[in-house]
Coordinates of C-alpha atoms and ligand atoms in Angstrom, one line a residue:
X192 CA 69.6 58.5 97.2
X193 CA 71.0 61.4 99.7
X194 CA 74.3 63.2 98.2
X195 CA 76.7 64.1 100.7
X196 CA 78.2 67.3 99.3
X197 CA 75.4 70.3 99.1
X198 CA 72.8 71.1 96.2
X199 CA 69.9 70.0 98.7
X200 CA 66.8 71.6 97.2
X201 CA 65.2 73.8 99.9
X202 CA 61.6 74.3 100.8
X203 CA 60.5 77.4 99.7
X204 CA 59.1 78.2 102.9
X205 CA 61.6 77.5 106.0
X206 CA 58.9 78.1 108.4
X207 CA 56.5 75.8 106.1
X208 CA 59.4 73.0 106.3
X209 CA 59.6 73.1 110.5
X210 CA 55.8 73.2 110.7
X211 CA 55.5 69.7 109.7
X212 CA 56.0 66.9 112.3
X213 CA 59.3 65.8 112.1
X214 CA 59.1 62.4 111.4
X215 CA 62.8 61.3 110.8
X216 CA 65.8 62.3 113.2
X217 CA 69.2 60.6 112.5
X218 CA 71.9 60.6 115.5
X219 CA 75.4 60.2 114.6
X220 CA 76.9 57.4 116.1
X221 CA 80.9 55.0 116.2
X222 CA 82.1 58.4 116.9
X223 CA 85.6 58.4 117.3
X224 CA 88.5 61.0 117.5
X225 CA 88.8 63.1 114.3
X226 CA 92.2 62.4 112.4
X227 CA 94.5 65.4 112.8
X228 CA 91.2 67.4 112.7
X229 CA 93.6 71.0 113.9
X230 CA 94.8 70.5 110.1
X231 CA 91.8 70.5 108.6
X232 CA 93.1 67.6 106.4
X233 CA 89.3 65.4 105.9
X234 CA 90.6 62.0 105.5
X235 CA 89.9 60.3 101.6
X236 CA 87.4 58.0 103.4
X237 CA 83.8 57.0 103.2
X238 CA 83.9 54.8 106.0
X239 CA 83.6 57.8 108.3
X240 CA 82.5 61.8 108.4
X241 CA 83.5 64.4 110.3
X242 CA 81.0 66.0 112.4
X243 CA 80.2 69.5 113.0
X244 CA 83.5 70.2 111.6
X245 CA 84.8 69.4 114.8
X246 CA 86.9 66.9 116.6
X247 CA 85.0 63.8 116.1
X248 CA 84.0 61.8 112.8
X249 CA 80.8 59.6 112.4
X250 CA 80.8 56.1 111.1
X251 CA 76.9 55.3 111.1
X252 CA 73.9 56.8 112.1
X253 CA 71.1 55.9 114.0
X254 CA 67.6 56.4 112.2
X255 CA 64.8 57.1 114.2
X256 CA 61.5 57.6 113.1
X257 CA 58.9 58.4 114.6
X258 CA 55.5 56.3 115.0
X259 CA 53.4 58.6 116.9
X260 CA 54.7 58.6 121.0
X261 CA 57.1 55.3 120.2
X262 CA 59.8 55.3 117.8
X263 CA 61.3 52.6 115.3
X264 CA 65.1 53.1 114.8
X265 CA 67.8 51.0 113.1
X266 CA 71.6 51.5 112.5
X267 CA 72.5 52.3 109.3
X268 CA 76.0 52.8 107.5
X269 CA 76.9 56.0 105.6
X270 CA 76.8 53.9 102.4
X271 CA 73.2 52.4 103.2
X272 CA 72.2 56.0 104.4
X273 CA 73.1 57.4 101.5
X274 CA 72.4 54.6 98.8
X275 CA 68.6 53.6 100.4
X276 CA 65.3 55.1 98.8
X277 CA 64.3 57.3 101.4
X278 CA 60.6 58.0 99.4
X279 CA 58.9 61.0 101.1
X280 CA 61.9 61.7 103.5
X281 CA 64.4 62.5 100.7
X282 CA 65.0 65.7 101.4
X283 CA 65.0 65.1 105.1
X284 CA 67.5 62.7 105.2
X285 CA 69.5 64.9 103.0
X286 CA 69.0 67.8 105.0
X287 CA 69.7 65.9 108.3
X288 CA 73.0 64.8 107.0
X289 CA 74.3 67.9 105.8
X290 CA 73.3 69.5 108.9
X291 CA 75.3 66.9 111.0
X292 CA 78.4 68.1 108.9
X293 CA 78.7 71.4 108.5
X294 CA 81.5 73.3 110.0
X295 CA 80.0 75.5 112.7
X296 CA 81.2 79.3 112.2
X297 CA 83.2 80.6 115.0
X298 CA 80.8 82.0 118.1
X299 CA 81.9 85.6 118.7
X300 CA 85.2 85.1 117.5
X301 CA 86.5 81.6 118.9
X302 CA 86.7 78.5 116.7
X303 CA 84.7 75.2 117.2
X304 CA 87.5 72.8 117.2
X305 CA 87.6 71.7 120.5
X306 CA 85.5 71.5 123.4
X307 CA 85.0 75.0 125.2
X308 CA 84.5 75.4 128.6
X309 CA 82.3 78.1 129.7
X310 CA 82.5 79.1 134.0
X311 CA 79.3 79.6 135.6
X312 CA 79.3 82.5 137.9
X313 CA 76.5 82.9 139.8
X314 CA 75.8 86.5 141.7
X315 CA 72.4 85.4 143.1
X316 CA 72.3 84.9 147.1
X317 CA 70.1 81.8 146.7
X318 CA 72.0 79.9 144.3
X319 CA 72.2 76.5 145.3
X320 CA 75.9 75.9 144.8
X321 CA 77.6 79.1 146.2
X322 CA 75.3 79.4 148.8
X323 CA 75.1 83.2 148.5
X324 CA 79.1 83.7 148.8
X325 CA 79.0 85.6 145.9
X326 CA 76.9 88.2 146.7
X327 CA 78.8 91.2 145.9
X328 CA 80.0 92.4 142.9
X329 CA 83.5 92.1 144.2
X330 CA 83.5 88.7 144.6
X331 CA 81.8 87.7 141.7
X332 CA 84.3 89.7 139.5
X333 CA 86.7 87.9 141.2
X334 CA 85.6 84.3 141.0
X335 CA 85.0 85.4 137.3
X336 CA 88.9 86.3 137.2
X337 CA 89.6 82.8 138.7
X338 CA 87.4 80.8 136.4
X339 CA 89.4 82.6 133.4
X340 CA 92.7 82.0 135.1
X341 CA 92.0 78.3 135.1
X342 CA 91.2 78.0 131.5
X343 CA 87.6 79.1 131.2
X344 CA 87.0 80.6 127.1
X345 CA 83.3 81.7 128.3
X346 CA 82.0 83.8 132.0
X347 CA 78.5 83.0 132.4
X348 CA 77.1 85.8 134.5
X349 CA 73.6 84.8 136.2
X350 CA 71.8 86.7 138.3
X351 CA 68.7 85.5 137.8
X352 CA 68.4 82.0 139.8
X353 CA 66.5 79.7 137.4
X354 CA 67.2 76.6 139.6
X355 CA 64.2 74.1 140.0
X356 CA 61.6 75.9 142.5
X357 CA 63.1 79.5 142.6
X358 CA 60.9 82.6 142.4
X359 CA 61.4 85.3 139.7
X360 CA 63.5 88.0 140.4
X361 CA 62.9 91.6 139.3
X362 CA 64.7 93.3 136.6
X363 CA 65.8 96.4 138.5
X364 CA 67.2 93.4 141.4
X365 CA 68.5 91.7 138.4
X366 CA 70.5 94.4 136.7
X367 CA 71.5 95.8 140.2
X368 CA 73.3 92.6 140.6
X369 CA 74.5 92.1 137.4
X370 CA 75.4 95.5 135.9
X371 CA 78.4 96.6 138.2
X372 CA 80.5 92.8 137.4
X373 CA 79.7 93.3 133.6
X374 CA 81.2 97.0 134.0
X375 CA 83.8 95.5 136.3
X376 CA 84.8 92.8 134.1
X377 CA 84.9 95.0 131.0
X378 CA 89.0 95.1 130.0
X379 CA 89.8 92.8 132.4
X380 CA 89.0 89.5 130.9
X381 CA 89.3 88.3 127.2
X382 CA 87.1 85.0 128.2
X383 CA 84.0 86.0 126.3
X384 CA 81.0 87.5 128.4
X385 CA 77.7 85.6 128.7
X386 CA 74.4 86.5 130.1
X387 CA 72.7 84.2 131.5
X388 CA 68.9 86.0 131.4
X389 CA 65.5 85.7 130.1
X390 CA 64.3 89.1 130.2
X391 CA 65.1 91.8 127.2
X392 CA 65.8 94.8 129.3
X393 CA 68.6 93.0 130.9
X394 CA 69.6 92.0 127.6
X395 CA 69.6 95.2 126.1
X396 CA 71.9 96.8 129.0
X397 CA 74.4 93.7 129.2
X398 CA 74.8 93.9 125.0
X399 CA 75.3 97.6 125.0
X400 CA 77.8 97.1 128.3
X401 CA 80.2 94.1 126.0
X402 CA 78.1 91.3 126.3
X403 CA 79.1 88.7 123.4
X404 CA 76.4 86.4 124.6
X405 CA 73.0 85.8 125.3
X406 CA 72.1 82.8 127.1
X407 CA 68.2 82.5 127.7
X408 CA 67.1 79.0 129.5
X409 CA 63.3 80.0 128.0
X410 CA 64.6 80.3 124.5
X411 CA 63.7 84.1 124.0
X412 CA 59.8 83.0 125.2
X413 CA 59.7 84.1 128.6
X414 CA 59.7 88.3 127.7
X415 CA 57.7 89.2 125.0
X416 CA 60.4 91.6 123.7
X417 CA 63.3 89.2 124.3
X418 CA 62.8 87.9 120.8
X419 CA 63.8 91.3 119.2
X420 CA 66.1 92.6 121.9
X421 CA 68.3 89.7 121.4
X422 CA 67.9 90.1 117.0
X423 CA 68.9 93.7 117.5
X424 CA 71.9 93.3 119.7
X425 CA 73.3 91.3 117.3
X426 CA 74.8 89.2 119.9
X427 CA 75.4 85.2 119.7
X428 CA 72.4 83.6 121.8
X429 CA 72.3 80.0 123.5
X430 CA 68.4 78.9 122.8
X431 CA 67.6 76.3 125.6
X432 CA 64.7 74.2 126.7
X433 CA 62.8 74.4 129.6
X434 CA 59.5 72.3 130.2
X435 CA 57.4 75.3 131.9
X436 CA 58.6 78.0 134.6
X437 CA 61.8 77.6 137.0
X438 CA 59.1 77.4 140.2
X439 CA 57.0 74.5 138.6
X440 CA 59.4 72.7 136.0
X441 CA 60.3 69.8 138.2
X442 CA 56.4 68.9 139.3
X443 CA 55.3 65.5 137.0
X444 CA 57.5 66.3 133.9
X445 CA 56.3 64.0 130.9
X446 CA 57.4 63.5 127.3
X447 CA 56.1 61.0 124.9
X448 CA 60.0 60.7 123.5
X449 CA 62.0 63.5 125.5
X450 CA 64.9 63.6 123.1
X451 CA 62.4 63.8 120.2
X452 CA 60.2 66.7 121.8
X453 CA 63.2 68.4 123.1
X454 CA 64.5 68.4 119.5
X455 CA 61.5 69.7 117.9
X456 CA 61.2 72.3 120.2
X457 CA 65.0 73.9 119.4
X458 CA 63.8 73.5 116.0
X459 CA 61.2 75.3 116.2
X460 CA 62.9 77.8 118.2
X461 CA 66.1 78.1 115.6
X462 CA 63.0 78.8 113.1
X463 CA 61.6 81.4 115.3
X464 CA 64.7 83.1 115.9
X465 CA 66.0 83.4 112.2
X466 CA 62.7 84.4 111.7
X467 CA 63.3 87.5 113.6
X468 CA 66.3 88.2 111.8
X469 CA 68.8 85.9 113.8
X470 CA 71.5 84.4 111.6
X471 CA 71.8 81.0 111.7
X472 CA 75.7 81.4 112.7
X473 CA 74.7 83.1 116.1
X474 CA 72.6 80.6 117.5
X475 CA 73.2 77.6 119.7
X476 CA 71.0 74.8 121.0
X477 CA 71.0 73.1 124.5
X478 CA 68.3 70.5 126.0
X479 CA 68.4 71.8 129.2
X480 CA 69.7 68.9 131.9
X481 CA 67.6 69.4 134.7
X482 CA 64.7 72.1 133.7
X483 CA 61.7 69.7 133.8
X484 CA 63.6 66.3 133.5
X485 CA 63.4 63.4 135.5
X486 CA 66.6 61.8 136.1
X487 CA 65.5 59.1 133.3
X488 CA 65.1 62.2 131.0
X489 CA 68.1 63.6 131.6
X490 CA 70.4 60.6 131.0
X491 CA 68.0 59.8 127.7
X492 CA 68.7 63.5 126.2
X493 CA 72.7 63.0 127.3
X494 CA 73.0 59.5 125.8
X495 CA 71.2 60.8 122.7
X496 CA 73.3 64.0 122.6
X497 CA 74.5 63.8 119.3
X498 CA 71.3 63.8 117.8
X499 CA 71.1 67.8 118.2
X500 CA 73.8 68.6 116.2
X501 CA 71.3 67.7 113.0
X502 CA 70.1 71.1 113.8
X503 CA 72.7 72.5 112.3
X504 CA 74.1 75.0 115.2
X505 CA 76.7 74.3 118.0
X506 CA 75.7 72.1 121.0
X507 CA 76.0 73.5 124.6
X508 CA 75.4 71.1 127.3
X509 CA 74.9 72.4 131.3
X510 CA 74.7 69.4 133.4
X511 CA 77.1 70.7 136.4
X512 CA 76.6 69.7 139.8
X513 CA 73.2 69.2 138.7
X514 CA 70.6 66.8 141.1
X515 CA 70.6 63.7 139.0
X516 CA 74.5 63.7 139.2
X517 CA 73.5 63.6 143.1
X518 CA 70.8 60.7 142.2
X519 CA 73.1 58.6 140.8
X520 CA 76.4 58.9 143.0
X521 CA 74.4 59.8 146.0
X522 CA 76.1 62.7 146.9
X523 CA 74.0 65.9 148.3
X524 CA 76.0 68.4 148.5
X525 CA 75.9 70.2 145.3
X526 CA 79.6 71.6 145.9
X527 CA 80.9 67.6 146.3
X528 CA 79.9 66.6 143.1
X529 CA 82.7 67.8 140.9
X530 CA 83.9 64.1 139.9
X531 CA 80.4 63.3 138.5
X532 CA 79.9 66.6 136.9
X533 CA 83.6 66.1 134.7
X534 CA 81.8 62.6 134.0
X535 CA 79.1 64.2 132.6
X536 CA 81.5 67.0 130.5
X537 CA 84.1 63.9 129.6
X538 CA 80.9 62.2 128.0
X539 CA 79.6 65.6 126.7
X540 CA 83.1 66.2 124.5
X541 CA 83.0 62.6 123.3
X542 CA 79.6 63.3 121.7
X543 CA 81.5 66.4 119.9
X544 CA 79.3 69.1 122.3
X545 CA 80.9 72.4 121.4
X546 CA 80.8 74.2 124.7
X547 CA 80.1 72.8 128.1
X548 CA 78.5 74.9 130.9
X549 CA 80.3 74.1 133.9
X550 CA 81.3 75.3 138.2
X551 CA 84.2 73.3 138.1
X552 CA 86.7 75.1 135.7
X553 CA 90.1 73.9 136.6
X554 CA 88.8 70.3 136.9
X555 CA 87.0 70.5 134.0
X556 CA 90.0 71.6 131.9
X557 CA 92.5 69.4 133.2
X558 CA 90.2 65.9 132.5
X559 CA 89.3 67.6 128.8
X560 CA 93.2 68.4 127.9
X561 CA 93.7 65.2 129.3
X562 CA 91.1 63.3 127.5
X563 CA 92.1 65.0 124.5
X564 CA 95.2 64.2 123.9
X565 CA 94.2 60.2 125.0
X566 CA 91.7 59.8 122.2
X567 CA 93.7 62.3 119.2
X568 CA 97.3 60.8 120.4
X569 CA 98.6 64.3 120.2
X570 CA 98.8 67.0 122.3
X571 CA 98.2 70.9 121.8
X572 CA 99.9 73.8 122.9
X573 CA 103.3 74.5 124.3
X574 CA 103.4 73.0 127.5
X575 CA 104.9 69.1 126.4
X576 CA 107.7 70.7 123.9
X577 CA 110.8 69.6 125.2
X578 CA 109.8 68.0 127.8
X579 CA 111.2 64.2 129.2
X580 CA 111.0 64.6 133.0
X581 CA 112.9 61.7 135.1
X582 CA 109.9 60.9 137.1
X583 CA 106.5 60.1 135.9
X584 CA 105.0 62.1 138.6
X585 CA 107.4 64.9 139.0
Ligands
7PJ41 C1 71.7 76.0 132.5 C2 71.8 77.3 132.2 C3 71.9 75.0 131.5 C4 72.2 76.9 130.0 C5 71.3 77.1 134.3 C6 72.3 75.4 137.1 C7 71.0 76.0 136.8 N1 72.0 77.8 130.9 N2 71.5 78.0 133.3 N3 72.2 75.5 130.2 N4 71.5 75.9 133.8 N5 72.4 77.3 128.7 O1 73.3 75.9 136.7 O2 72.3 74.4 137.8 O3 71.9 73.8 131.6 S1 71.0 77.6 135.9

């Protein structure tokens, strides 16, 4: 019998509770649109649950367990969920389900009750999507500027290229580029400043320059020091995975159960981090679309995307212009595949991902505030008061 309100009794040993193989994982599944969730009003029901604390509730869940490299997995109501003898997995089926519905804190000050959109801006002269347009600092301040103009909550500064096949880059070249747009940006923007690096010295400058976050596709394991670096800034930090370096990633990637491994890895890596004296409240998880993931991968780990919120932290999901968008529409231009890329964010939202890495800004914001309002029936903010315009298009 799994209780769904708290007094879950812990392993003593957090660290001794992730070192066992995960044998159960539980995916939340008949989501649908949260009622009146901006009210904060949890319905009487126990037909559904709200997850996250966000803007979707749960009606079942999908149990998966694990059999070795296959899996066994049936769909079971709340009820059964929490009425079936789970034996040995007791406390992990308890665990799983609180962690599925606990409000996320706020992330450097913004709430969780919606989907946030965070604008990628690139200032690396290889990047396959600008093309190298961004090279100075100018212009990357200013596409920044843009992105936050048309509705961005989150500026993603990258100046490292971490794109399939790319070479490292130095941290002097790295902070050269990066350094004068986080000083240029600084009192100009109230969108929240993210770092998109793996190395601790760039780290260190951006946090002590207003950085709010840290955003490391190698999970704090590619610089030995990154793990403290990012515990003593303080700051929040996005923990991604990455099968092996940027250059090689793409070469033969295999995973017995890619959602599965990909899961225990940000497990492991949440453990790590709080570890090292990261609270819980400052970490979020991503699966990394694209960084050693076949196209099969990557639409397993976004079909199965509600399963990572059963570690407990927000869900950020990056799959923007990405190649398998290209693979399955055809399109090979990176810069033409917008429409696929607010597919992916439309089905992103719908699986209650908290922030959604994106190029696209404006697109992306208009599908989401439209998509919003089509599944909750209501719309937000001032722009509808009042308003009963003769034409439908006008
Ligand atoms: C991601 C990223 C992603 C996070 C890049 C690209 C490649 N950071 N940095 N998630 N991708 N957190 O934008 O195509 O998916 S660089």
């Amino acid at each position: 019998m799994v209780r769904w309100h708290g007094g879950a009794t812990r392993f003593r040993d957090e660290a001794e509770r992730v070192s066992m193989a995960r044998e159960l994982f539980v995916r939340p599944v008949g989501l649908m649109a949260a009622a009146s969730h901006r009210e904060g009003d949890e319905q009487e029901t126990t037909a559904a649950l709200r997850l996250a604390g966000g803007w979707l509730d749960f009606m079942a869940l999908e149990v998966i367990e694990r059999r070795g490299p296959d899996r066994r997995s049936r769909i079971l109501g709340l009820g059964e969920y929490c009425e079936r003898d789970w034996g040995r997995h007791t406390q992990a089926a308890s665990d799983l389900l609180e962690a599925l519905r606990g409000p996320r804190p706020r992330i450097a000050g913004l709430p969780l009750d919606r989907p946030l959109v965070m604008g990628i801006v690139n200032i690396t002269p290889d990047s396959f999507s600008d093309g190298g347009r961004l090279e100075t600092a100018e212009a990357a301040i200013a596409h920044a500027l843009k992105l936050e103009a048309e509705g961005a909550d989150i500026l993603d500064l990258g100046a490292e290229s971490t794109r399939p096949g790319s070479e490292a880059v130095s941290v002097d070249e790295e902070l050269g580029r990066l350094m004068p747009v986080i000083e240029g940006l600084a009192g100009r923007t109230k969108a929240l400043i993210s770092i998109d690096t793996r190395k601790a010295e760039v780290m260190r400058r951006a946090a002590a320059a207003g950085a709010d976050i840290l955003n490391d596709v190698s999970a704090l394991e590619f610089d030995p020091e990154a793990m403290e670096a990012a515990a003593e800034s303080r700051l929040t930090v996005v923990l991604m995975h990455a099968l092996g370096d940027p250059k090689t990633m793409q070469v033969d990637p295999r995973y017995d159960d890619v959602t599965l491994e990909v899961f225990d890895y940000l497990e492991r890596r949440i453990a790590a981090a709080e570890a090292a004296g990261i609270d819980r409240a400052r970490l979020v998880a991503d699966p990394g679309i694209g960084f050693g993931k076949t196209v099969a991968h990557n639409l397993q780990l976004m079909r199965e995307l509600a399963l990572f919120h059963a570690l407990g932290v927000p869900v950020l999901l990056g799959a923007s212009r990405k190649r398998f968008i290209g693979t399955l529409t055809g399109v090979e231009v990176a810069a033409d595949r917008v429409a696929g890329s607010v597919g992916a964010a439309l089905a992103a939202a719908g699986q209650g991902a908290q922030i959604i890495r994106v190029h696209d800004v404006a697109a992306t914001r208009q599908a989401l505030t439209v998509w919003e309002a089509s599944v909750s029936g209501a719309a937000t903010g001032e722009r509808i008061r009042g308003t009963s315009s003769g034409s439908q298009y006008s």
